[in-house]
Short mmCIF file of C-alpha atoms (C1' of nucleotides) in Angstrom, two decimals:
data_model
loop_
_atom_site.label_atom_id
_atom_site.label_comp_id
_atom_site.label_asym_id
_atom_site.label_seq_id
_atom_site.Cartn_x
_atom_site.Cartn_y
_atom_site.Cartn_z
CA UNK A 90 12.87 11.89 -33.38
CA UNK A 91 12.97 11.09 -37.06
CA UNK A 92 12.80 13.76 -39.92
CA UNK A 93 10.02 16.56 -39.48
CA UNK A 94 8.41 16.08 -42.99
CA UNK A 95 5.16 15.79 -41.25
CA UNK A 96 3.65 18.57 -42.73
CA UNK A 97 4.21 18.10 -45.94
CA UNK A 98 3.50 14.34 -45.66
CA UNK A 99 0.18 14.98 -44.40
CA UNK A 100 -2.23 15.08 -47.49
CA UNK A 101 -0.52 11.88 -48.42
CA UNK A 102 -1.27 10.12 -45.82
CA UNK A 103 -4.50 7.27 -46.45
CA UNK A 104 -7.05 5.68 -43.54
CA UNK A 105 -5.82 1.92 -44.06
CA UNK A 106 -7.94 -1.56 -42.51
CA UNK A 107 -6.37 -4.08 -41.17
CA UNK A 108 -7.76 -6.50 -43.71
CA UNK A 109 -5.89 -4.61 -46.33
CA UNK A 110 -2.48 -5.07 -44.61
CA UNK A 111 -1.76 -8.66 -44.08
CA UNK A 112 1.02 -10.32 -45.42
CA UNK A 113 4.86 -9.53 -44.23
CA UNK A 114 5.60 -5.88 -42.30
CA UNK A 115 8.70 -5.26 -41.60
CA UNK A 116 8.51 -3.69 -38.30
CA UNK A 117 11.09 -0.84 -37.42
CA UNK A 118 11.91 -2.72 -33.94
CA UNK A 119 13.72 0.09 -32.49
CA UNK A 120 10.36 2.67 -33.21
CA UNK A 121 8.06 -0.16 -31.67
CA UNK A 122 9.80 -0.82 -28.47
CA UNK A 123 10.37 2.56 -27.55
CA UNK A 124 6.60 3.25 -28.36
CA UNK A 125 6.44 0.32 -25.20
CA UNK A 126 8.33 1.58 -23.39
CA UNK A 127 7.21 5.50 -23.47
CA UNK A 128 3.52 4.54 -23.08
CA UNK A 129 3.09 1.52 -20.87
CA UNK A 130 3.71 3.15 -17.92
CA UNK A 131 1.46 4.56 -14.73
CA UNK A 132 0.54 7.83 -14.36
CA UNK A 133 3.38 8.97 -12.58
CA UNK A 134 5.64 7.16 -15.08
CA UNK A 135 6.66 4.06 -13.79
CA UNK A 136 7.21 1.46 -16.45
CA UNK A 137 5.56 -2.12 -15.74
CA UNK A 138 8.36 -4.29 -13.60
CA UNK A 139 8.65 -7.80 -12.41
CA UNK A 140 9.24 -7.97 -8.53
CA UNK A 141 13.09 -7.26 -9.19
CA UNK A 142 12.27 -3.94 -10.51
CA UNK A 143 13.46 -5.30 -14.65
CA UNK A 144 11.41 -2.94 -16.96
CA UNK A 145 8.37 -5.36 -18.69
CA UNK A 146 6.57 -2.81 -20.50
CA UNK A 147 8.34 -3.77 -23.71
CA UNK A 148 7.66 -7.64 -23.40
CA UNK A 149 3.98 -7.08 -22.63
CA UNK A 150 3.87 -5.03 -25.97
CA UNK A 151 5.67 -7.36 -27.77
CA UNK A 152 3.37 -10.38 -26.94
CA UNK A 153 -0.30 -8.69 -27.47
CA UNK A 154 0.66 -6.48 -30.36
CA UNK A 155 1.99 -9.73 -32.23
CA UNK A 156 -0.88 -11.65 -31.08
CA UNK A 157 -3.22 -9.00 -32.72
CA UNK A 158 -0.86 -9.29 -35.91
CA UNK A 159 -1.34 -12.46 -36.07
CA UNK A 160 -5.37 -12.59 -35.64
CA UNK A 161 -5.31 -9.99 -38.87
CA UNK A 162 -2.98 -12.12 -40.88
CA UNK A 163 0.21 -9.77 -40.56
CA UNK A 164 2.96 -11.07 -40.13
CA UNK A 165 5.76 -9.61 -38.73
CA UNK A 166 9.32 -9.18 -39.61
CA UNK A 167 11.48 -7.30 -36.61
CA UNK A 168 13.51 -5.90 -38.32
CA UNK A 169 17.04 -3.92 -35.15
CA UNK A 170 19.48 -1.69 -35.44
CA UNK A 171 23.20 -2.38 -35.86
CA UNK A 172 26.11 -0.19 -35.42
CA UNK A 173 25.51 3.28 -35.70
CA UNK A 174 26.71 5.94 -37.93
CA UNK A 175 29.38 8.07 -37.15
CA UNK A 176 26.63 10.78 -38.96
CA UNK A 177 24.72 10.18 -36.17
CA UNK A 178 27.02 10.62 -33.01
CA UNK A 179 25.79 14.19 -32.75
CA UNK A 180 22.46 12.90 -32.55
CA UNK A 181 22.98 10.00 -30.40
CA UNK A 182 25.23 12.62 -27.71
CA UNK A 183 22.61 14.92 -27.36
CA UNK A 184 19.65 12.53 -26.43
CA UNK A 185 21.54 10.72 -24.18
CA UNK A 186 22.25 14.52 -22.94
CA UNK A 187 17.83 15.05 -22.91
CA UNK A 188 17.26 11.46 -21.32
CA UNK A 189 20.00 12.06 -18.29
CA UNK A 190 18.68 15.18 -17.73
CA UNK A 191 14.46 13.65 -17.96
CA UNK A 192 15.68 10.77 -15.45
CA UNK A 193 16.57 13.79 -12.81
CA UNK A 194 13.71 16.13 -13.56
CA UNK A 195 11.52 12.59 -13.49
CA UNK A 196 13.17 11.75 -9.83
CA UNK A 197 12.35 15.05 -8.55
CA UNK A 198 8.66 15.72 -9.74
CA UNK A 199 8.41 12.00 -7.99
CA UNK A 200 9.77 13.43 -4.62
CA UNK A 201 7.17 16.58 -4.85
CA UNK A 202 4.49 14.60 -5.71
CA UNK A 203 3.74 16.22 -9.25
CA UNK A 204 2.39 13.50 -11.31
CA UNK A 205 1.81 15.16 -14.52
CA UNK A 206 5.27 16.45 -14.74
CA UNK A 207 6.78 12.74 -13.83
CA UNK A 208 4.87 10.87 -16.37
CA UNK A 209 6.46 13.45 -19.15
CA UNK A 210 9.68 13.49 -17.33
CA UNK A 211 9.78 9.83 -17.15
CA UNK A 212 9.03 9.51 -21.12
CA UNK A 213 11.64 11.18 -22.11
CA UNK A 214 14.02 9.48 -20.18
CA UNK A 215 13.22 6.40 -21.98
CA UNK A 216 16.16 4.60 -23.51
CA UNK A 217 16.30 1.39 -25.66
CA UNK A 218 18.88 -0.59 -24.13
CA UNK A 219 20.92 -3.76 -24.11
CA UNK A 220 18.53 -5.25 -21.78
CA UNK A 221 15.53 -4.43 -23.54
CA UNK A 222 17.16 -5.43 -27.09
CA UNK A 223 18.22 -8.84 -25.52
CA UNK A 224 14.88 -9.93 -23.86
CA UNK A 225 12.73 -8.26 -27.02
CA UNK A 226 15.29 -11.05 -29.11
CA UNK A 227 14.43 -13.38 -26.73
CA UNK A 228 10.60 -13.60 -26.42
CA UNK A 229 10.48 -13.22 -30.37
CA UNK A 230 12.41 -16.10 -30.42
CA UNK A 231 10.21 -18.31 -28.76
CA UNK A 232 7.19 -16.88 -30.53
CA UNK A 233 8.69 -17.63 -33.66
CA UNK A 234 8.64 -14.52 -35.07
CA UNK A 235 11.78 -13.67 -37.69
CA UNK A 236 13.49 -10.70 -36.87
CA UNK A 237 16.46 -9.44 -38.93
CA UNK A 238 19.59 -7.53 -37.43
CA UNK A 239 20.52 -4.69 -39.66
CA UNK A 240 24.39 -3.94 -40.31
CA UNK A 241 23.19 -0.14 -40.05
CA UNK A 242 19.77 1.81 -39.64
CA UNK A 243 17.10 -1.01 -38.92
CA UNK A 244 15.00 1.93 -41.22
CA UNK A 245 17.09 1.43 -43.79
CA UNK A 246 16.84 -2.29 -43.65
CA UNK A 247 13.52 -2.56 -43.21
CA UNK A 248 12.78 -0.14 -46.24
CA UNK A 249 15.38 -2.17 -48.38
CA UNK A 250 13.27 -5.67 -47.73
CA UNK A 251 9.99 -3.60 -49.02
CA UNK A 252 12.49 -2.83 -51.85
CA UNK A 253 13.39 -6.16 -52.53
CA UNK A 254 9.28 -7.80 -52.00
CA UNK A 255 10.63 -9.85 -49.15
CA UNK A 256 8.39 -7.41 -47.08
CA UNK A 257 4.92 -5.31 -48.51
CA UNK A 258 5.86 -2.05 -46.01
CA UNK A 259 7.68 -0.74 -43.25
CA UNK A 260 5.85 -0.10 -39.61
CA UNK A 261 7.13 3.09 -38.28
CA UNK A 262 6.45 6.73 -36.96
CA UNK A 263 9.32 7.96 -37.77
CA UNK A 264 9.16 9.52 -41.89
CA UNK A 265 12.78 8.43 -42.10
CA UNK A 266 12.21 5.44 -43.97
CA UNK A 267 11.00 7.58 -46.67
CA UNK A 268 13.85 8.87 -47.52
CA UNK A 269 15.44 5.34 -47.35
CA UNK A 270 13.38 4.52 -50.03
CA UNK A 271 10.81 2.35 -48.30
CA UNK A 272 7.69 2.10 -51.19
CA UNK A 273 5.35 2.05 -48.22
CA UNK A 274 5.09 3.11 -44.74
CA UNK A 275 2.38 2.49 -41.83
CA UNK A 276 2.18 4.42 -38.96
CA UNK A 277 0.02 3.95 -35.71
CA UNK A 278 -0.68 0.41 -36.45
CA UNK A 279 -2.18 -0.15 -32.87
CA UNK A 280 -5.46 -1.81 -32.37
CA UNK A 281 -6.71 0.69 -29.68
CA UNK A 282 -6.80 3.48 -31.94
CA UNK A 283 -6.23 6.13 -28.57
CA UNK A 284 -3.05 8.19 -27.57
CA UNK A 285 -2.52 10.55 -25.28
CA UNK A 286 -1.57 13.99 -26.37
CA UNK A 287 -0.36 16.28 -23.63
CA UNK A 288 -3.21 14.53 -21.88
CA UNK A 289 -5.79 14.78 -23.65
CA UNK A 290 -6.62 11.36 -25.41
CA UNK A 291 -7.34 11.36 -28.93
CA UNK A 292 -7.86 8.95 -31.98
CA UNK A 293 -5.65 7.79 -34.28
CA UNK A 294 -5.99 5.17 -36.63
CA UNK A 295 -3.38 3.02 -39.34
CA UNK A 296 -2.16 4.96 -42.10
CA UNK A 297 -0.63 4.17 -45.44
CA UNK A 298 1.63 6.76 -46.93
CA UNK A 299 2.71 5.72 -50.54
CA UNK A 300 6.27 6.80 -51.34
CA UNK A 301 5.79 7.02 -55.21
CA UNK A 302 2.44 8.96 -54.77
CA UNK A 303 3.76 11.37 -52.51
CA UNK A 304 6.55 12.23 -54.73
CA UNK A 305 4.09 12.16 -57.36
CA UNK A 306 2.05 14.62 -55.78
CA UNK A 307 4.68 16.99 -54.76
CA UNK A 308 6.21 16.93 -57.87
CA UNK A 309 9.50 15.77 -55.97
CA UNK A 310 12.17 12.82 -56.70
CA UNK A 311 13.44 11.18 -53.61
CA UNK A 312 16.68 12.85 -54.15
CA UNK A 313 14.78 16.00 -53.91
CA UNK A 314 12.77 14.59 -50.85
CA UNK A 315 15.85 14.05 -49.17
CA UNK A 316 16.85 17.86 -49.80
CA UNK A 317 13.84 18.70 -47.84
CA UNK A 318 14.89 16.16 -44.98
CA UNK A 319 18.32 17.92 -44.96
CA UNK A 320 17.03 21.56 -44.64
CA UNK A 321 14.58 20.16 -41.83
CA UNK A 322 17.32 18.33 -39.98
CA UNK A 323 17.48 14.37 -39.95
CA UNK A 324 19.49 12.16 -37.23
CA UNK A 325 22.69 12.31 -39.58
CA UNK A 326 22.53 16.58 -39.61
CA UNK A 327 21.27 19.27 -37.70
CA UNK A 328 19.50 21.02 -40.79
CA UNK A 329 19.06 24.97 -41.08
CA UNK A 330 17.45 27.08 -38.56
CA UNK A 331 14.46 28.37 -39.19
CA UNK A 332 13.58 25.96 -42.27
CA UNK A 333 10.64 23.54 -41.85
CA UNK A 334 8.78 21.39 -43.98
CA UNK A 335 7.23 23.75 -46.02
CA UNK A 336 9.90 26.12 -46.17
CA UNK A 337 12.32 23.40 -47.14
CA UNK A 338 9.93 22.38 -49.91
CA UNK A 339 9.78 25.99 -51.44
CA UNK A 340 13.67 26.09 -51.25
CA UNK A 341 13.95 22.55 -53.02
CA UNK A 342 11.09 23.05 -55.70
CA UNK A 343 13.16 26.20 -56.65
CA UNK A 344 16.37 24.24 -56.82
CA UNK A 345 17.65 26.20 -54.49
CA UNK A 346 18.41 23.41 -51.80
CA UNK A 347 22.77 24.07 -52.68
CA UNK A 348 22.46 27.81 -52.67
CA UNK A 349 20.72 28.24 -49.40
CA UNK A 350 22.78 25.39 -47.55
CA UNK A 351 26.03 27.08 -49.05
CA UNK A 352 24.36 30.66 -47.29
CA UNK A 353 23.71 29.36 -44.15
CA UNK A 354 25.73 26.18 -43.41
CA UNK A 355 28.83 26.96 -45.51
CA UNK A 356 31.28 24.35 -43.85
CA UNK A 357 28.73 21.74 -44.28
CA UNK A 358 29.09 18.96 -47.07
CA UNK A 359 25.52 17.65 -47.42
CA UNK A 360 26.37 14.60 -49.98
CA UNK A 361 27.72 11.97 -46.89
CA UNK A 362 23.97 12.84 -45.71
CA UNK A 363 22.29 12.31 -48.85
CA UNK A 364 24.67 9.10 -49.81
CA UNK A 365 23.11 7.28 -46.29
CA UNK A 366 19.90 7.22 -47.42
CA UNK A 367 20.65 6.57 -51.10
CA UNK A 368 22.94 3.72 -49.99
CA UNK A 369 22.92 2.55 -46.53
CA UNK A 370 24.46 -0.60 -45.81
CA UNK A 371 21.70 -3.31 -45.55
CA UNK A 372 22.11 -7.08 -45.60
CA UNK A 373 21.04 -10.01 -47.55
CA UNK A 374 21.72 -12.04 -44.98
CA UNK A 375 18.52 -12.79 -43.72
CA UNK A 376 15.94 -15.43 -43.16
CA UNK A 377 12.33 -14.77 -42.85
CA UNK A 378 11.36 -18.60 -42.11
CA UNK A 379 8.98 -18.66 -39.40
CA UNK A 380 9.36 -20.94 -36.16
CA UNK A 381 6.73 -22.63 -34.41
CA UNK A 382 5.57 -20.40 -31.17
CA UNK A 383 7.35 -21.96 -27.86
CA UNK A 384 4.10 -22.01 -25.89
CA UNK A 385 5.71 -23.68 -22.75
CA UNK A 386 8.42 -21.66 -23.90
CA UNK A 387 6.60 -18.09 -23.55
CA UNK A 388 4.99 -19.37 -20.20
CA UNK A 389 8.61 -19.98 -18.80
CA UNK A 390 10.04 -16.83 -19.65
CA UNK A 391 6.91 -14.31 -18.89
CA UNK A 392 5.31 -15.72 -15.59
CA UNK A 393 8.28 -17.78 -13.68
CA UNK A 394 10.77 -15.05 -15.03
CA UNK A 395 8.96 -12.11 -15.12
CA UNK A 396 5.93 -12.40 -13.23
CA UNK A 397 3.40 -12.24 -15.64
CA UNK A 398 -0.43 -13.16 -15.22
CA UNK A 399 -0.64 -16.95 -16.73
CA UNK A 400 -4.38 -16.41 -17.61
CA UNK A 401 -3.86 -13.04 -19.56
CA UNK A 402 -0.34 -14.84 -21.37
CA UNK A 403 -2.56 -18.14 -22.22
CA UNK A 404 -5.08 -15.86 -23.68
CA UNK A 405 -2.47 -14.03 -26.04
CA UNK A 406 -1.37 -17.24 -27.07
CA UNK A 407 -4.55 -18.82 -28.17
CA UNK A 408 -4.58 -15.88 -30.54
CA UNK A 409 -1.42 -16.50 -32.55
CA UNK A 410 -0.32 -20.11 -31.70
CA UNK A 411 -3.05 -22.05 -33.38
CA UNK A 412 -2.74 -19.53 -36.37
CA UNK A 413 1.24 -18.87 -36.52
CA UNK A 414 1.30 -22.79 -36.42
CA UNK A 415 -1.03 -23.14 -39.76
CA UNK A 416 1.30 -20.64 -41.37
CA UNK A 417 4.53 -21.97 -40.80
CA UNK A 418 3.40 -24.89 -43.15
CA UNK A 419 2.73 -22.39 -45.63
CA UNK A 420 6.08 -20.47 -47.27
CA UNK A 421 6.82 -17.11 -45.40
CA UNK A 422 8.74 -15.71 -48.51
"C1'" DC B 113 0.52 -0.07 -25.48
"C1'" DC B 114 -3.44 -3.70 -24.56
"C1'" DA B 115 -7.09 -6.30 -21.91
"C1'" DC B 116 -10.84 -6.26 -19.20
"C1'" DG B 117 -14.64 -5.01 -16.39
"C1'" DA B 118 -18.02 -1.32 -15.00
"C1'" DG B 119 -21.52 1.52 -16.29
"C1'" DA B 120 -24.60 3.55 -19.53
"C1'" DT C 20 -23.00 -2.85 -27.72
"C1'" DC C 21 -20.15 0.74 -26.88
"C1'" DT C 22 -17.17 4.10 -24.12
"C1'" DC C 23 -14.35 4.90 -20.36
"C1'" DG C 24 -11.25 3.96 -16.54
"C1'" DT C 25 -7.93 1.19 -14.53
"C1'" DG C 26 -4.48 -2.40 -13.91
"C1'" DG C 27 -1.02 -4.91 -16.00
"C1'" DG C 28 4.31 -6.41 -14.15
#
DNA sequence: CCACGAGA
DNA sequence: TCTCGTGGG
């Protein structure tokens, strides 16, 4: 998923509190419900389901993680996808391909009882449908949280509100919205600070990655970032074999990022790549105007509809209805 | 992922 | 008070 620029990325990359990120993120809604629904599952990879089997795991993300936003003072902007590229059919084909292929493996490591193997299986044949779009809409809705639908890449749009100062940083884990420009990026803004890694759990906390110091300190411009992202491979092109992060950053400090894509991928006309990220279509069509949270609302649509615990829902609420109500008399822009 | 309770 | 394990839907 995303562009591998990880390596390169990494000294770049700053601790961050939560005390010094309130005010508007623009969450990559796309990245954070398929975060839910990977990891909120059982061991052996079943998602969390009401009692007619509909996938929860993403609403149950949706309402705590918001409701620890809220406590901190962030407030968030969900920021979906719209149509996709024709760049990215390739892309889209062959994960489709890996998740139909997951959902069997997943069924049979079930039937044989090995648990490890359908947990993994199961992750990867998570998919972020129309379902899962539709109810995330809804229950955002009645918390009164803004969320934006992007003509294109939500990435792109959420990097282009940063842009703009409607928003002070995109949430994601993917590095994409670096090359769409976004000033700032967090990654693993969670407030458990644990994920599993091949089983093993380890700690992560939120970091900050600067776009302008990381260019800075790599002695890059974006255009030249984006060089790198093309060598690597990004969701728009498959990027040349053998060519990582550091590789690609050799190749591009040298100038050389034409001559070796004109060696290896002769047939392949990099500037449709490079003029997505430069200029994706975004929107200005937008509001960021808060509602009031739908506390009957909320209680409607996660315990009669989907089964949830009243008790635990109440106590998310308390959390971010009191304060999301104090800041909806205050301007969200 | 997050909340919550058990155990240290 | 903190870490760890488990259930949530």
């Amino acid at each position: 998923m995303g562009v591998a620029l990880r390596d390169i990325i990494a000294d770049y990359k700053t601790p961050v509190t939560w005390e010094a990120l309130s005010g508007i993120a623009a969450i990559d809604a796309n990245n954070a419900l398929y975060q839910f629904l990977t990891i909120i599952r059982q061991p052996d990879g079943t998602p969390l389901m009401d009692r007619q089997g509909r996938v929860t795991s993403h609403l149950s993300g949706i309402l705590f993680r918001i409701a620890n936003f809220m406590e901190k003072g962030i407030k968030p902007v969900f920021v979906f996808d719209g149509k996709p590229t024709e760049l990215k059919q390739a892309t889209i084909d062959e994960r489709r391909k890996l998740r139909d292929t997951a959902g069997i493996k997943w069924k049979e490591a079930v039937e044989r009882g090995d648990e490890a193997e359908a947990y993994k299986q199961a992750r990867s044949s998570t998919r972020v449908d129309a379902t899962i779009i539709a109810t995330s809409k809804e229950l955002l809705g009645l918390m009164g949280i803004p969320f934006v639908q992007a003509p294109g890449e939500g990435e792109a749009q959420a990097s282009y509100m940063v842009v703009k100062g409607d928003a002070r940083y995109v949430v994601s884990q993917d590095y994409d919205t670096l090359l769409f420009g976004a000033p700032m990026l967090v990654r693993n803004l969670t407030v458990s600070g644990k994920r599993k890694i091949r089983g093993r759990q380890i700690t992560v906390s939120p970091e900050r990655i600067v776009l302008a110091d990381t260019l800075a300190g790599l002695k890059l411009t974006r255009e030249q970032l984006i060089e790198i992202g093309i060598l690597v491979g990004t969701d728009f092109n498959p990027g040349v074999e053998g060519v990582g992060a550091k590789t690609g950053l050799k190749i591009v400090q040298k100038g050389e990022f034409a001559a070796k894509l004109a060696e290896k991928q002769p047939d392949f006309d990099p500037s449709p790549v490079m003029d997505m990220f430069l200029h994706p279509p975004v929107t200005d069509d937008y509001s960021l105007a808060a509602g009031h949270p739908d506390a009957e609302g909320i209680r409607k649509m996660l315990c009669d509809g989907y089964d949830f615990s009243p008790e635990r829902v109440d106590k998310a609420m308390e959390g971010f209805t009191v304060k999301a109500g104090q800041k909806t008399l205050e301007s969200w822009f």
